PDB file of C-alpha atoms in Angstrom:
ATOM      1  CA  UNK A   1       0.000   0.000   0.000  1.00  0.00           C
ATOM      2  CA  UNK A   2       1.263   3.484  -0.790  1.00  0.00           C
ATOM      3  CA  UNK A   3       2.129   5.837   2.023  1.00  0.00           C
ATOM      4  CA  UNK A   4      -0.148   8.857   1.596  1.00  0.00           C
ATOM      5  CA  UNK A   5       0.905  10.668   4.758  1.00  0.00           C
ATOM      6  CA  UNK A   6       1.715  14.360   4.441  1.00  0.00           C
ATOM      7  CA  UNK A   7       5.289  14.975   3.353  1.00  0.00           C
ATOM      8  CA  UNK A   8       7.115  18.213   4.154  1.00  0.00           C
ATOM      9  CA  UNK A   9       7.100  20.578   1.185  1.00  0.00           C
ATOM     10  CA  UNK A  10      10.322  20.473  -0.797  1.00  0.00           C
ATOM     11  CA  UNK A  11      11.924  23.815  -1.563  1.00  0.00           C
ATOM     12  CA  UNK A  12      13.041  24.545  -5.111  1.00  0.00           C
ATOM     13  CA  UNK A  13      16.625  23.657  -6.003  1.00  0.00           C
ATOM     14  CA  UNK A  14      19.121  26.169  -4.661  1.00  0.00           C
ATOM     15  CA  UNK A  15      16.551  28.361  -2.875  1.00  0.00           C
ATOM     16  CA  UNK A  16      16.343  28.881   0.863  1.00  0.00           C
ATOM     17  CA  UNK A  17      13.200  29.637   2.855  1.00  0.00           C
ATOM     18  CA  UNK A  18      14.430  33.209   3.184  1.00  0.00           C
ATOM     19  CA  UNK A  19      14.605  33.481  -0.625  1.00  0.00           C
ATOM     20  CA  UNK A  20      11.012  32.313  -0.924  1.00  0.00           C
ATOM     21  CA  UNK A  21       9.861  34.640   1.875  1.00  0.00           C
ATOM     22  CA  UNK A  22      11.500  37.589   0.121  1.00  0.00           C
ATOM     23  CA  UNK A  23       9.501  37.096  -3.095  1.00  0.00           C
ATOM     24  CA  UNK A  24       6.247  36.072  -1.404  1.00  0.00           C
ATOM     25  CA  UNK A  25       3.167  38.187  -2.125  1.00  0.00           C
ATOM     26  CA  UNK A  26       1.665  37.180   1.211  1.00  0.00           C
ATOM     27  CA  UNK A  27       3.125  39.051   4.181  1.00  0.00           C
ATOM     28  CA  UNK A  28       2.965  37.348   7.564  1.00  0.00           C
ATOM     29  CA  UNK A  29      -0.214  38.169   9.484  1.00  0.00           C
ATOM     30  CA  UNK A  30      -0.037  39.785  12.881  1.00  0.00           C
ATOM     31  CA  UNK A  31      -1.792  38.305  15.910  1.00  0.00           C
ATOM     32  CA  UNK A  32      -4.496  41.004  15.649  1.00  0.00           C
ATOM     33  CA  UNK A  33      -5.084  40.232  11.961  1.00  0.00           C
ATOM     34  CA  UNK A  34      -5.315  36.496  12.690  1.00  0.00           C
ATOM     35  CA  UNK A  35      -7.819  37.161  15.495  1.00  0.00           C
ATOM     36  CA  UNK A  36      -9.964  39.308  13.165  1.00  0.00           C
ATOM     37  CA  UNK A  37     -10.283  36.613  10.484  1.00  0.00           C
ATOM     38  CA  UNK A  38     -13.749  35.117   9.983  1.00  0.00           C
ATOM     39  CA  UNK A  39     -14.882  31.968   8.152  1.00  0.00           C
ATOM     40  CA  UNK A  40     -15.935  32.640   4.555  1.00  0.00           C
ATOM     41  CA  UNK A  41     -19.531  31.550   5.251  1.00  0.00           C
ATOM     42  CA  UNK A  42     -19.857  34.501   7.644  1.00  0.00           C
ATOM     43  CA  UNK A  43     -19.057  36.943   4.823  1.00  0.00           C
ATOM     44  CA  UNK A  44     -21.868  36.495   2.250  1.00  0.00           C
ATOM     45  CA  UNK A  45     -20.342  38.819  -0.355  1.00  0.00           C
ATOM     46  CA  UNK A  46     -17.253  36.579  -0.406  1.00  0.00           C
ATOM     47  CA  UNK A  47     -18.944  33.237   0.231  1.00  0.00           C
ATOM     48  CA  UNK A  48     -21.375  33.672  -2.683  1.00  0.00           C
ATOM     49  CA  UNK A  49     -18.418  34.043  -5.069  1.00  0.00           C
ATOM     50  CA  UNK A  50     -16.828  30.742  -4.051  1.00  0.00           C
ATOM     51  CA  UNK A  51     -17.370  27.789  -6.406  1.00  0.00           C
ATOM     52  CA  UNK A  52     -19.786  25.126  -5.183  1.00  0.00           C
ATOM     53  CA  UNK A  53     -18.560  21.569  -5.266  1.00  0.00           C
ATOM     54  CA  UNK A  54     -20.207  18.439  -4.066  1.00  0.00           C
ATOM     55  CA  UNK A  55     -18.395  15.747  -2.162  1.00  0.00           C
ATOM     56  CA  UNK A  56     -16.657  12.976  -4.038  1.00  0.00           C
ATOM     57  CA  UNK A  57     -16.453  12.419  -7.764  1.00  0.00           C
ATOM     58  CA  UNK A  58     -18.869  14.190 -10.098  1.00  0.00           C
ATOM     59  CA  UNK A  59     -22.000  12.190 -10.894  1.00  0.00           C
ATOM     60  CA  UNK A  60     -22.008  10.377 -14.222  1.00  0.00           C
ATOM     61  CA  UNK A  61     -25.434  10.082 -15.891  1.00  0.00           C
ATOM     62  CA  UNK A  62     -24.890   6.447 -16.912  1.00  0.00           C
ATOM     63  CA  UNK A  63     -22.891   5.310 -13.901  1.00  0.00           C
ATOM     64  CA  UNK A  64     -22.360   1.603 -13.479  1.00  0.00           C
ATOM     65  CA  UNK A  65     -23.986  -0.205 -10.570  1.00  0.00           C
ATOM     66  CA  UNK A  66     -22.226  -2.490  -8.103  1.00  0.00           C
ATOM     67  CA  UNK A  67     -23.888  -5.885  -7.775  1.00  0.00           C
ATOM     68  CA  UNK A  68     -23.127  -9.287  -6.351  1.00  0.00           C
ATOM     69  CA  UNK A  69     -23.377 -11.978  -8.983  1.00  0.00           C
ATOM     70  CA  UNK A  70     -23.032 -15.698  -8.390  1.00  0.00           C
ATOM     71  CA  UNK A  71     -21.660 -17.538 -11.412  1.00  0.00           C
ATOM     72  CA  UNK A  72     -20.109 -20.932 -12.013  1.00  0.00           C
ATOM     73  CA  UNK A  73     -16.419 -21.132 -11.035  1.00  0.00           C
ATOM     74  CA  UNK A  74     -15.385 -22.497 -14.447  1.00  0.00           C
ATOM     75  CA  UNK A  75     -17.025 -19.530 -16.184  1.00  0.00           C
ATOM     76  CA  UNK A  76     -15.244 -17.073 -13.899  1.00  0.00           C
ATOM     77  CA  UNK A  77     -11.925 -18.873 -14.401  1.00  0.00           C
ATOM     78  CA  UNK A  78     -12.400 -18.733 -18.177  1.00  0.00           C
ATOM     79  CA  UNK A  79     -12.899 -14.954 -18.122  1.00  0.00           C
ATOM     80  CA  UNK A  80     -10.012 -14.385 -15.692  1.00  0.00           C
ATOM     81  CA  UNK A  81      -7.765 -16.501 -17.916  1.00  0.00           C
ATOM     82  CA  UNK A  82      -8.230 -13.932 -20.705  1.00  0.00           C
ATOM     83  CA  UNK A  83      -6.111 -11.512 -18.676  1.00  0.00           C
ATOM     84  CA  UNK A  84      -6.505  -7.970 -17.459  1.00  0.00           C
ATOM     85  CA  UNK A  85      -9.821  -6.351 -18.393  1.00  0.00           C
ATOM     86  CA  UNK A  86     -11.821  -9.566 -18.061  1.00  0.00           C
ATOM     87  CA  UNK A  87     -14.640  -7.684 -16.304  1.00  0.00           C
ATOM     88  CA  UNK A  88     -15.038  -5.385 -19.313  1.00  0.00           C
ATOM     89  CA  UNK A  89     -15.098  -8.361 -21.678  1.00  0.00           C
ATOM     90  CA  UNK A  90     -17.735 -10.037 -19.502  1.00  0.00           C
ATOM     91  CA  UNK A  91     -19.882  -6.882 -19.657  1.00  0.00           C
ATOM     92  CA  UNK A  92     -19.444  -6.677 -23.448  1.00  0.00           C
ATOM     93  CA  UNK A  93     -20.523 -10.309 -23.810  1.00  0.00           C
ATOM     94  CA  UNK A  94     -23.566  -9.753 -21.577  1.00  0.00           C
ATOM     95  CA  UNK A  95     -24.529  -6.657 -23.579  1.00  0.00           C
ATOM     96  CA  UNK A  96     -24.153  -8.508 -26.913  1.00  0.00           C
ATOM     97  CA  UNK A  97     -26.310 -11.348 -25.578  1.00  0.00           C
ATOM     98  CA  UNK A  98     -28.942  -8.883 -24.388  1.00  0.00           C
ATOM     99  CA  UNK A  99     -28.981  -7.154 -27.795  1.00  0.00           C
ATOM    100  CA  UNK A 100     -29.472 -10.501 -29.570  1.00  0.00           C
ATOM    101  CA  UNK A 101     -32.294 -11.468 -27.184  1.00  0.00           C
ATOM    102  CA  UNK A 102     -34.012  -8.116 -27.741  1.00  0.00           C
ATOM    103  CA  UNK A 103     -33.795  -8.545 -31.519  1.00  0.00           C
ATOM    104  CA  UNK A 104     -35.369 -11.997 -31.250  1.00  0.00           C
ATOM    105  CA  UNK A 105     -38.092 -10.678 -28.939  1.00  0.00           C
ATOM    106  CA  UNK A 106     -38.950  -7.858 -31.353  1.00  0.00           C
ATOM    107  CA  UNK A 107     -39.140 -10.279 -34.292  1.00  0.00           C
ATOM    108  CA  UNK A 108     -41.364 -12.610 -32.252  1.00  0.00           C
ATOM    109  CA  UNK A 109     -43.685  -9.807 -31.200  1.00  0.00           C
ATOM    110  CA  UNK A 110     -44.056  -8.678 -34.830  1.00  0.00           C
ATOM    111  CA  UNK A 111     -44.779 -12.254 -35.857  1.00  0.00           C
ATOM    112  CA  UNK A 112     -47.320 -12.727 -33.051  1.00  0.00           C
ATOM    113  CA  UNK A 113     -48.950  -9.391 -33.897  1.00  0.00           C
ATOM    114  CA  UNK A 114     -49.302 -10.438 -37.533  1.00  0.00           C
ATOM    115  CA  UNK A 115     -50.920 -13.715 -36.485  1.00  0.00           C
ATOM    116  CA  UNK A 116     -53.420 -12.037 -34.179  1.00  0.00           C
ATOM    117  CA  UNK A 117     -54.647  -9.475 -36.733  1.00  0.00           C
ATOM    118  CA  UNK A 118     -57.749 -10.495 -38.587  1.00  0.00           C
ATOM    119  CA  UNK A 119     -57.067 -10.847 -42.253  1.00  0.00           C
ATOM    120  CA  UNK A 120     -58.870  -8.500 -44.597  1.00  0.00           C
ATOM    121  CA  UNK A 121     -61.527 -10.273 -46.605  1.00  0.00           C
ATOM    122  CA  UNK A 122     -62.474  -8.998 -49.995  1.00  0.00           C
ATOM    123  CA  UNK A 123     -66.150  -8.961 -50.762  1.00  0.00           C
TER     124      UNK A 123
END
């Protein structure tokens, strides 16, 4: 597992902290200035200008759904044996099968509908 703990910021090559402080646009705040600071939400004219972001990743309109699926071990082994990306291949195969089944169902329904219509009789 990767170590994601905070690491001290590295200074640029050949520059000391004093060099960075000298060119900084942000002067150090005094104790009085720090005490006078307020959270942004208490200053509506500033808070309203801040961008709004939700928590986590942005929502995707066609997001995939996590499920638990019980399948035969030999079928799972066969997909895993195809290497990395086997889950995507399994989804593609399921989608292709669904498309074929839908085509057959549509053809059947058209056939059934044609059988159930009364034939026109000529007089």
